[in-house]
mmCIF file of C-alpha atoms and ligand atoms in Angstrom:
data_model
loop_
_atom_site.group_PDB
_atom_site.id
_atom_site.type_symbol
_atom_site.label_atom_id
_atom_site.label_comp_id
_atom_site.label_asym_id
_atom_site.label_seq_id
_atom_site.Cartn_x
_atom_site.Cartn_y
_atom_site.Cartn_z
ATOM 1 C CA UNK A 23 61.753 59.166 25.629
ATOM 2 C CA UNK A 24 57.870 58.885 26.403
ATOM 3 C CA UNK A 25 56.300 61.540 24.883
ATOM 4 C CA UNK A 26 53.312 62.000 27.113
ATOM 5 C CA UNK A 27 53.250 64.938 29.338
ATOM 6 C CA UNK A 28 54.676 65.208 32.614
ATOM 7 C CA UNK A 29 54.147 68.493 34.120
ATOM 8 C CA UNK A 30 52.061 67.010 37.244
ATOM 9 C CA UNK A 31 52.336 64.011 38.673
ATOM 10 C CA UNK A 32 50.238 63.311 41.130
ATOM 11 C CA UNK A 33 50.954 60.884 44.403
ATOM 12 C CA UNK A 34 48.249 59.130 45.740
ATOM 13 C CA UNK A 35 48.454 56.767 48.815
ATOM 14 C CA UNK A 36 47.355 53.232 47.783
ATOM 15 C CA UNK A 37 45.405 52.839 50.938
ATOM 16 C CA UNK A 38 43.075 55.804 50.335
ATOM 17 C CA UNK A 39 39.971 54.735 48.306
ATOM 18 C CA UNK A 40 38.712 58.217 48.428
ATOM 19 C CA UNK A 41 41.634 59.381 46.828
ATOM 20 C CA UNK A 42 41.729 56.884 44.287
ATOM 21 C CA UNK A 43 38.267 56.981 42.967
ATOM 22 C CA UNK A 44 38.720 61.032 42.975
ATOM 23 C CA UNK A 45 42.195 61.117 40.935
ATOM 24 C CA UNK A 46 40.084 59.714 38.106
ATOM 25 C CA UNK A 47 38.438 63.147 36.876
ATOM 26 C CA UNK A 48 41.969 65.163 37.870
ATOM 27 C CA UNK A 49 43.764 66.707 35.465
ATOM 28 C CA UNK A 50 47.350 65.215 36.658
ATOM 29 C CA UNK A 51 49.376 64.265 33.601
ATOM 30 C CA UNK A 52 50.242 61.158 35.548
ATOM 31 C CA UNK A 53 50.155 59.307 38.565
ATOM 32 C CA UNK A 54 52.167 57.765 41.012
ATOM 33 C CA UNK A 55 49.822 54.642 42.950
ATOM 34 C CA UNK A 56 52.066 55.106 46.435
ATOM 35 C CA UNK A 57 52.400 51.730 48.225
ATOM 36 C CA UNK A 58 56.027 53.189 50.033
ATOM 37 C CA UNK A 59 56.057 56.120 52.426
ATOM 38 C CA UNK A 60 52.426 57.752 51.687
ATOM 39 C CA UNK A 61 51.074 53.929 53.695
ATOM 40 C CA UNK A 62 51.557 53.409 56.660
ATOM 41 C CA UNK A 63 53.211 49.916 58.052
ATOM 42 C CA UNK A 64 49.760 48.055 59.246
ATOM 43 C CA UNK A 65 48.049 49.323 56.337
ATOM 44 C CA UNK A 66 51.006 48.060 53.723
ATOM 45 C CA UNK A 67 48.973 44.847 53.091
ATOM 46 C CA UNK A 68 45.509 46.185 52.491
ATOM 47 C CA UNK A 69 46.864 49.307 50.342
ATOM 48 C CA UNK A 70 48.568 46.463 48.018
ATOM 49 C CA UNK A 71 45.158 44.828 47.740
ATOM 50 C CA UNK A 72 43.095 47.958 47.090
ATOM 51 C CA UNK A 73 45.562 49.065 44.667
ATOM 52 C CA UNK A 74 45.699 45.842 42.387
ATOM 53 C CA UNK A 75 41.958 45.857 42.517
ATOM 54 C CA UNK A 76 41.831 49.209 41.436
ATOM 55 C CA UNK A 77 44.397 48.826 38.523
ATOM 56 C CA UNK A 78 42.648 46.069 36.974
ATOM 57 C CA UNK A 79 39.109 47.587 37.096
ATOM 58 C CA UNK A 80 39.127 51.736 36.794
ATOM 59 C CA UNK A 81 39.807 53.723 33.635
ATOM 60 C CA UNK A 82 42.999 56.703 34.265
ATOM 61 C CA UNK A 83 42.884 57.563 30.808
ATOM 62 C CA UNK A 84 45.803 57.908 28.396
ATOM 63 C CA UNK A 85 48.006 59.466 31.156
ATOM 64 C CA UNK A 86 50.841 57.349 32.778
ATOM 65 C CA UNK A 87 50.844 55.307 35.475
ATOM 66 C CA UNK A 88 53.179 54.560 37.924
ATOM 67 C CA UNK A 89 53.087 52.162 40.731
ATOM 68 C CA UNK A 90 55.731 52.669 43.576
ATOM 69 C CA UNK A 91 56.526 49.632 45.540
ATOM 70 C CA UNK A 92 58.464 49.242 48.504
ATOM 71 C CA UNK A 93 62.072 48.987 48.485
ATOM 72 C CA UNK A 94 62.590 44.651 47.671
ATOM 73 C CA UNK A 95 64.846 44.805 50.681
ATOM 74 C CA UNK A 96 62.101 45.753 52.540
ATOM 75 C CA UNK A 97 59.821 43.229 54.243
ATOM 76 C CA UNK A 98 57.054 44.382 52.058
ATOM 77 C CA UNK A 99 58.908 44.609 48.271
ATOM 78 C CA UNK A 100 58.282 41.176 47.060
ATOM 79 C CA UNK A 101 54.885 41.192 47.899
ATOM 80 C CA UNK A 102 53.991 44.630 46.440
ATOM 81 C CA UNK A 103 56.022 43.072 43.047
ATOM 82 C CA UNK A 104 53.700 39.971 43.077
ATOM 83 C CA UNK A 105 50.476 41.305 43.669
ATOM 84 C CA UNK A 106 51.078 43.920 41.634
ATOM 85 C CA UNK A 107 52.573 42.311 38.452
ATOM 86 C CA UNK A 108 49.257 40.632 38.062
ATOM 87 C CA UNK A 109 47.785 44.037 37.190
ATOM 88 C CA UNK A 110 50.496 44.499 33.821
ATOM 89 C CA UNK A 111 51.631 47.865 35.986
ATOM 90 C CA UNK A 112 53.269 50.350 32.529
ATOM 91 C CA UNK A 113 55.799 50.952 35.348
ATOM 92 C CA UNK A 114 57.193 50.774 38.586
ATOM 93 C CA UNK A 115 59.180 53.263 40.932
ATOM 94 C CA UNK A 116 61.380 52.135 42.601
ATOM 95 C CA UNK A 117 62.370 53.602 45.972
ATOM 96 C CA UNK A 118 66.137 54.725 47.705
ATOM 97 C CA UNK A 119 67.612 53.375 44.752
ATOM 98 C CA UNK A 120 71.477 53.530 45.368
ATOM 99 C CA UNK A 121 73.074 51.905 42.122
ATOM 100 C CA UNK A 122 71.898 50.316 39.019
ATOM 101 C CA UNK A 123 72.785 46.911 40.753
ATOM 102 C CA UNK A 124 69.224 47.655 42.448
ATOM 103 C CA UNK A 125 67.257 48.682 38.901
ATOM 104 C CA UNK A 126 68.705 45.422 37.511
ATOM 105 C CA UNK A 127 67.374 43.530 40.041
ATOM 106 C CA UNK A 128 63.995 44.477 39.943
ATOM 107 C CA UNK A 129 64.666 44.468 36.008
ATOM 108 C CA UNK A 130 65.213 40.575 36.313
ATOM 109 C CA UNK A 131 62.234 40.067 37.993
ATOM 110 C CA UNK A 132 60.074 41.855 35.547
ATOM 111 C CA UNK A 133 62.259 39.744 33.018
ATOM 112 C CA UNK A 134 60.358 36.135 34.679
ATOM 113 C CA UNK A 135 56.938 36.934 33.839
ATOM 114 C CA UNK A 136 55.057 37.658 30.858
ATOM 115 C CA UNK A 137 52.690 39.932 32.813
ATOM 116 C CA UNK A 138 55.524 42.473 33.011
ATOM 117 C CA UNK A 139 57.626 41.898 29.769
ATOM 118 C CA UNK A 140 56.866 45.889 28.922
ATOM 119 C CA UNK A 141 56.786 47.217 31.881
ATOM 120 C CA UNK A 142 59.403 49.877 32.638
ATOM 121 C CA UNK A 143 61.425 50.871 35.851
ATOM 122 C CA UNK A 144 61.360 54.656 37.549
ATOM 123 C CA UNK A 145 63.682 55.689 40.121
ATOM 124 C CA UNK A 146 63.411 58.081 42.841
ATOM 125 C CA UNK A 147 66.560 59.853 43.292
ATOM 126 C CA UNK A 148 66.690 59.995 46.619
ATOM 127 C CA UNK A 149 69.691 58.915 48.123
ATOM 128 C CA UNK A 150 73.216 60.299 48.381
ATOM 129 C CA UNK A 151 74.481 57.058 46.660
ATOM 130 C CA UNK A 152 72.010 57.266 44.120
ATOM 131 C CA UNK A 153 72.737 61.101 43.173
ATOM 132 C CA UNK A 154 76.586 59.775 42.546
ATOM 133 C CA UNK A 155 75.289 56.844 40.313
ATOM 134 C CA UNK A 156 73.114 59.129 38.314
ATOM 135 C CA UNK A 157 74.522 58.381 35.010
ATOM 136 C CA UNK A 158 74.649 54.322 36.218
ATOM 137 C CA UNK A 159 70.928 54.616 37.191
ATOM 138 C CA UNK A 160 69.660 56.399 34.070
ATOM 139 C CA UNK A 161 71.729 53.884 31.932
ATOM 140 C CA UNK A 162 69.952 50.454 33.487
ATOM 141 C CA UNK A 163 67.430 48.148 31.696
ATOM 142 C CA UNK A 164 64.233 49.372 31.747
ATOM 143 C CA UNK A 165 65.104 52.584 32.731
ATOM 144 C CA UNK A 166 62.126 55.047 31.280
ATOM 145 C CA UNK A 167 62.400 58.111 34.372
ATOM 146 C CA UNK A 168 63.705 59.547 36.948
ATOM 147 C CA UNK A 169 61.349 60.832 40.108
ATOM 148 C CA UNK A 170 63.516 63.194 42.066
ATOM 149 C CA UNK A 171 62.951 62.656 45.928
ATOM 150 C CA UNK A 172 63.786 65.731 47.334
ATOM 151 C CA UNK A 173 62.896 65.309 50.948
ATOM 152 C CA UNK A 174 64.414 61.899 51.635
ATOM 153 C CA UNK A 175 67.613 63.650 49.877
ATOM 154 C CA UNK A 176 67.394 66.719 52.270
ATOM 155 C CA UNK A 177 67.111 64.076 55.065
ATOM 156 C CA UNK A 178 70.325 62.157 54.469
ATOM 157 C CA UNK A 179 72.299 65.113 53.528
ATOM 158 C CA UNK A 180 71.563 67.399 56.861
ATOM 159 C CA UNK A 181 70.530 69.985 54.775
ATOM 160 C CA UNK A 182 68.544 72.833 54.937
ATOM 161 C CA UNK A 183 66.945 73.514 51.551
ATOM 162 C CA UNK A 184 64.977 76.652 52.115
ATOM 163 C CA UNK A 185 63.294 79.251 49.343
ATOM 164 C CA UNK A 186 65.513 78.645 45.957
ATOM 165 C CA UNK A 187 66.853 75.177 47.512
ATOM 166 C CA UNK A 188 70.183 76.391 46.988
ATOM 167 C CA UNK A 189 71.585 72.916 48.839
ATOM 168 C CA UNK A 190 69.869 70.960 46.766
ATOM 169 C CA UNK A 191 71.317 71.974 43.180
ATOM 170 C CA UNK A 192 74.050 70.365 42.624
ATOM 171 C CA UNK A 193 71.455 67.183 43.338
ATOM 172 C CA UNK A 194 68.990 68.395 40.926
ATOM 173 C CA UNK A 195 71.260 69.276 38.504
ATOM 174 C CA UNK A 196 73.297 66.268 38.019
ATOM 175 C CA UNK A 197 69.907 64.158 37.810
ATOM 176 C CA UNK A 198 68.870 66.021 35.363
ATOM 177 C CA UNK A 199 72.110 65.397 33.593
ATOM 178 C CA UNK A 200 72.152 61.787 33.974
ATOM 179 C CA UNK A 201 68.650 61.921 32.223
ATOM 180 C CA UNK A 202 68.959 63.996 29.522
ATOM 181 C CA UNK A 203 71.982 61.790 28.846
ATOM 182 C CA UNK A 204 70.039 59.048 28.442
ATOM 183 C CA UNK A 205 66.966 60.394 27.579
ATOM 184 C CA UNK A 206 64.354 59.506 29.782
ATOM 185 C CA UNK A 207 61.875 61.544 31.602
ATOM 186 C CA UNK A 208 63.050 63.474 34.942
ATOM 187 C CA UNK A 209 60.392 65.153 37.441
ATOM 188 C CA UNK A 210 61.011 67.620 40.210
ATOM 189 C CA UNK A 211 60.213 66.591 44.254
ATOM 190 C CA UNK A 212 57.180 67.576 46.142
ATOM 191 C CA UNK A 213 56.299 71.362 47.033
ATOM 192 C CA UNK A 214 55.467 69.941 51.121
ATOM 193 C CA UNK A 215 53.352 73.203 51.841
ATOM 194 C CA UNK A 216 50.340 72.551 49.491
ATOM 195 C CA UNK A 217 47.946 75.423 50.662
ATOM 196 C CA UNK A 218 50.978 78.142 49.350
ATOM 197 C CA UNK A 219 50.369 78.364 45.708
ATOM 198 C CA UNK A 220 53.109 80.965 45.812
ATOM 199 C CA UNK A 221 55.519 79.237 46.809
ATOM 200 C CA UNK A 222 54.701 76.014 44.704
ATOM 201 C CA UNK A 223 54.155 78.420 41.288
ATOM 202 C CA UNK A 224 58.260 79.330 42.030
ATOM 203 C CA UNK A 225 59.121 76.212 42.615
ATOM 204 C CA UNK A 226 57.569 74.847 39.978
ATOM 205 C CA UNK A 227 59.460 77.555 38.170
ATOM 206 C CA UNK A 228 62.923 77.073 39.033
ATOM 207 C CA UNK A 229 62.544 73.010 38.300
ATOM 208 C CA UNK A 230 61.278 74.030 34.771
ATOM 209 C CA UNK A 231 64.103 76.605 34.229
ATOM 210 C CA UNK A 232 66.508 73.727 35.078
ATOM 211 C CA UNK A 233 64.502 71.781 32.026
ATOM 212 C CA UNK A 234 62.493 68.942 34.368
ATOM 213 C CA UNK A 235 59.766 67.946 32.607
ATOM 214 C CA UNK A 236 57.461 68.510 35.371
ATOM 215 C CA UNK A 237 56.735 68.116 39.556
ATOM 216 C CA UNK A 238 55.605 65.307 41.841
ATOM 217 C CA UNK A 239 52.462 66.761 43.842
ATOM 218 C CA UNK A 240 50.934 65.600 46.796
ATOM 219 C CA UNK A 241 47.291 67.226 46.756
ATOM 220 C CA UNK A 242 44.690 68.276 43.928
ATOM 221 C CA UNK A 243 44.873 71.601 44.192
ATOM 222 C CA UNK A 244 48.958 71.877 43.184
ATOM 223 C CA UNK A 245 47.532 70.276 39.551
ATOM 224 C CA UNK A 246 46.355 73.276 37.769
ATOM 225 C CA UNK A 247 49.860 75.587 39.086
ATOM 226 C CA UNK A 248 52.179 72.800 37.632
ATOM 227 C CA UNK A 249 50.365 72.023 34.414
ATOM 228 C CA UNK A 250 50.363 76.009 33.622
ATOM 229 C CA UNK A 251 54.185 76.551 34.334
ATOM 230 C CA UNK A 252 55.129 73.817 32.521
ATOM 231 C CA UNK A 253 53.358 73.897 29.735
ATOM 232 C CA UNK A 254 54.489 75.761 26.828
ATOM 233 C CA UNK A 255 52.875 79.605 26.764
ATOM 234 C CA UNK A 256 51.180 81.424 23.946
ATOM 235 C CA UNK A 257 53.767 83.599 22.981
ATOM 236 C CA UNK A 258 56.431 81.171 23.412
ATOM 237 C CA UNK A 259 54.479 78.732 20.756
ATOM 238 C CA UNK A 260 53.545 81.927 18.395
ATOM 239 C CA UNK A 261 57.326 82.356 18.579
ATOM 240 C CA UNK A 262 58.234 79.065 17.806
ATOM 241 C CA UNK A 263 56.381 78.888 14.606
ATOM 242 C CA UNK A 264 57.704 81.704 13.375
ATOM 243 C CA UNK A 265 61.536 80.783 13.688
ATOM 244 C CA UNK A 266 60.586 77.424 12.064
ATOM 245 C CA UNK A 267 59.017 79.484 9.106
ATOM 246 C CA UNK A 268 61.481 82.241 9.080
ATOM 247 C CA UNK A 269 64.034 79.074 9.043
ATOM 248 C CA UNK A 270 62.599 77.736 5.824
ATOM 249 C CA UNK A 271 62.283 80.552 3.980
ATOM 250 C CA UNK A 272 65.853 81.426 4.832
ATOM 251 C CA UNK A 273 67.030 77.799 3.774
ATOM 252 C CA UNK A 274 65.114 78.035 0.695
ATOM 253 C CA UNK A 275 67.109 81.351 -0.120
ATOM 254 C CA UNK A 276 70.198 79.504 0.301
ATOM 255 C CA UNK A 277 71.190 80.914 3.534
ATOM 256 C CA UNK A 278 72.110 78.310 6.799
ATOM 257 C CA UNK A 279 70.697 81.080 9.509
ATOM 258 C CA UNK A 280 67.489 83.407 9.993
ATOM 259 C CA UNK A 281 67.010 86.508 12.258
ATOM 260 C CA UNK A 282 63.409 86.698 14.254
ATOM 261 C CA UNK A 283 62.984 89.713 16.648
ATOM 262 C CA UNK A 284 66.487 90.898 16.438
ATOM 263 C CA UNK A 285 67.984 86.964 17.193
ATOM 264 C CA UNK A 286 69.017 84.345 15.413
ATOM 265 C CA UNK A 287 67.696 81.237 14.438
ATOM 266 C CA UNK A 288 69.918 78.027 13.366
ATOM 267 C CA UNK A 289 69.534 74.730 12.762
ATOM 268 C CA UNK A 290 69.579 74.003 16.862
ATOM 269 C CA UNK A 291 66.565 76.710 17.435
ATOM 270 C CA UNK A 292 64.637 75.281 15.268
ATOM 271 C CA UNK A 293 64.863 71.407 16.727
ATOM 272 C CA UNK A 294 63.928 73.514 19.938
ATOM 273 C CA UNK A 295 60.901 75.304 19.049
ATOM 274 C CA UNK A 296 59.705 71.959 17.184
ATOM 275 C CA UNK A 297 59.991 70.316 20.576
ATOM 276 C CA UNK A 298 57.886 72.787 22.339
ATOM 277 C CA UNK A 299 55.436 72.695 19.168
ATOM 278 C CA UNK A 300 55.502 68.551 19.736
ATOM 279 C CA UNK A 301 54.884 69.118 23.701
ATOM 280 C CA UNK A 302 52.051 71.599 23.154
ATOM 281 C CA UNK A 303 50.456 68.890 21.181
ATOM 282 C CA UNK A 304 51.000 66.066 23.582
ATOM 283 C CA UNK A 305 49.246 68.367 26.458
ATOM 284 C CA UNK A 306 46.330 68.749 24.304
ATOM 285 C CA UNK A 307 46.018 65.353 23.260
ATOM 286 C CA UNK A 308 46.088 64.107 26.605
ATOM 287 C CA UNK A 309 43.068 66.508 27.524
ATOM 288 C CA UNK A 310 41.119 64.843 24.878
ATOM 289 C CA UNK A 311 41.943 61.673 25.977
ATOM 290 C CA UNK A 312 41.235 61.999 30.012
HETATM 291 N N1 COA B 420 45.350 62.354 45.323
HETATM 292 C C1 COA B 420 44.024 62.336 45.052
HETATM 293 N N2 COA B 420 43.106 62.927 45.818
HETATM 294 C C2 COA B 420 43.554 63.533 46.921
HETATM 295 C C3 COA B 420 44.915 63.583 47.271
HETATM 296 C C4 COA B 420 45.827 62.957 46.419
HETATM 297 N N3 COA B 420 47.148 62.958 46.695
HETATM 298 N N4 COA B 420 45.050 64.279 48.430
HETATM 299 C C5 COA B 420 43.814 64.664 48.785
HETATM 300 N N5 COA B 420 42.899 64.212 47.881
HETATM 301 C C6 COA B 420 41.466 64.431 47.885
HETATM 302 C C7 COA B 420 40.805 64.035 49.191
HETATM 303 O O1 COA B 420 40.412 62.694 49.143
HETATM 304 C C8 COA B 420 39.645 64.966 49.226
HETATM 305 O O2 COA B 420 38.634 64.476 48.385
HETATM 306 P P1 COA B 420 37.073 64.802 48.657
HETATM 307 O O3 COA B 420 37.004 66.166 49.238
HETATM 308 O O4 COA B 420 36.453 64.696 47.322
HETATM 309 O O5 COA B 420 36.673 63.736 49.587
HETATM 310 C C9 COA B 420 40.151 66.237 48.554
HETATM 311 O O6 COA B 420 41.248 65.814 47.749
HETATM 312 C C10 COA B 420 40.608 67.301 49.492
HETATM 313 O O7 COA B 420 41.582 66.787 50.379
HETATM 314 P P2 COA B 420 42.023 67.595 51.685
HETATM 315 O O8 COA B 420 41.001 67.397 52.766
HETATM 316 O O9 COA B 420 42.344 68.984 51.312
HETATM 317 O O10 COA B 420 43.367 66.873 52.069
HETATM 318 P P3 COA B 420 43.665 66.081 53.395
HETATM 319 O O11 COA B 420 43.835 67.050 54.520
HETATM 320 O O12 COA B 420 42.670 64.993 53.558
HETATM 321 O O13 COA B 420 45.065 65.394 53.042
HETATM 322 C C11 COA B 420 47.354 65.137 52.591
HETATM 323 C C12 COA B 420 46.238 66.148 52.888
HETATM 324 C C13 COA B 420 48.642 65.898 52.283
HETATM 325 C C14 COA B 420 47.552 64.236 53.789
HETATM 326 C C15 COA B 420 46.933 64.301 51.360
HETATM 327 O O14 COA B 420 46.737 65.207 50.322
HETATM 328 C C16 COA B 420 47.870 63.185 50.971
HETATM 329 O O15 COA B 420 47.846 62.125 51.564
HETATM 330 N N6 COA B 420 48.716 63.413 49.927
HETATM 331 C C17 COA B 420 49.583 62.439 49.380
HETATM 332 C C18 COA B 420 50.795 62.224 50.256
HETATM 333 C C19 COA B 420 51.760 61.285 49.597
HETATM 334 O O16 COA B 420 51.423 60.567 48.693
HETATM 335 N N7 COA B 420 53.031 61.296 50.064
HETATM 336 C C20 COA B 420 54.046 60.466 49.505
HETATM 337 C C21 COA B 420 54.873 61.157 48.527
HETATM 338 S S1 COA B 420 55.689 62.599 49.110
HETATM 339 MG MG1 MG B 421 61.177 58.975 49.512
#
């Protein structure tokens, strides 16, 4: 799994230069270059052309970088692929992917040309079909995330998600699955109402109580809520170095278990808290880096 941080990632339409420029200095974890439903139609061809410029010449920093294209079945895929692919993209999203007949066709084409040999694939899980082929998805060539889309998914199903997206768990939840199965990164959908930092901070909570890694934003000023909910707190790293030490000195005495605060601590604790100990350095080496 990449170890880099994903607690925000950012969306930026390929067509806004503005927007480009300014997501340089922005604390996102990562980024997602939009060329699919953030652009509109007549601007499809231009946003492709800003965007490769932009790849090859500015500086994002350490954090990732993803690139989503238009679907290839679209009139615009191919083209995104090729003008893109020129720029050695780390990765591409792919959009409404239904099966992992459609990751290993984009795999393929990454597959003819040296520019791409390391890039990896993304998926948005967006789609009814896709949801079922979670496990499929996850387990296709390439295959390094998983970018739920939560509003084209609320879309096709007729639902209703409202406050604690109740119709949209069983969704999230077997995504997350399929990922963890395989190991590669999975990120919540977009918060729509960006001005309620409420409402986002919650959100951002229940998506990092299911164990995503982290939320797709569409505006700046979501970056600092999602990088402080899911990044590992004070108390909880405090704690976790004292179960790993209370661990060893138990081990050294012989015994298989420790007790901190009143709870125990086995072998599986410990491989937790060293996790959130490994996260809470990736955060801040990526803020030395950007
Ligand atoms: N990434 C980087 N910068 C962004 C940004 C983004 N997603 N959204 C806004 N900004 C910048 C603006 O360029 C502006 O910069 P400036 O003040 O330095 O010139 C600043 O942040 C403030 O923007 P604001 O005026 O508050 O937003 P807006 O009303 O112009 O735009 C949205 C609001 C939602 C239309 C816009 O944020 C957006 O297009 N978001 C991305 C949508 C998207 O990608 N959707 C597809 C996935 S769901
Ligand atoms: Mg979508």
């Amino acid at each position: 799994m990449d170890e880099r941080p994903f607690r925000s990632v950012l969306y930026i339409p390929g067509s806004k230069e503005r927007a480009l420029e300014k997501a340089r200095g922005l604390a996102a974890d990562a980024i997602i270059f939009d060329l699919e439903d953030a652009v509109a139609p007549d601007e499809k061809a231009n946003a492709r052309d800003l965007l490769a410029r932009t790849l090859a010449e500015a500086d994002y920093g350490r954090r990732a970088k993803l690139v989503r294209i238009n679907a290839l079945s679209t009139d615009w895929g191919t083209d995104d692929l090729d003008v893109i692919a020129a720029a050695r993209p780390e990765a591409i999203l792919l959009p409404k992917v239904d099966g992992p007949a459609d990751i290993e066709a984009l795999a393929r084409r990454l597959d003819a040309r040296t520019e791409t040999a390391e890039t990896r694939i993304w998926a948005m899980m967006e789609t009814p079909k896709g949801v079922l082929n979670a496990a499929a998805i996850a387990a296709a060539p390439r295959l390094a995330g998983f970018v739920l889309g939560t509003n084209d998914l609320a879309k096709d199903l007729g639902c209703r998600p409202g406050p604690g997206r109740a119709a949209l768990q069983m969704a999230l939840q077997t995504c997350l699955m399929a990922a963890r199965a395989e190991g590669i990164v999975a990120v919540d959908g977009v918060y729509n109402a960006f001005k309620d930092d409420a409402g986002l901070r919650a959100e951002c909570e229940q998506g990092r109580d299911l164990g995503f890694d982290g939320k797709t934003l569409i505006h700046p000023a979501q970056i600092d809520i999602a990088n402080a909910v899911f990044a590992p707190e004070a108390e909880e790293i405090a704690l976790a170095r004292r179960q790993i030490a209370a661990y060893r000195e138990a081990t050294a005495q012989g015994q298989g278990v420790a007790v901190v605060d009143g709870r125990i601590v086995e072998n599986l604790h410990v491989a937790t808290a060293e996790r959130l100990l490994a996260r809470a350095a990736a955060i801040e080496t990526l803020g030395e880096g950007n």
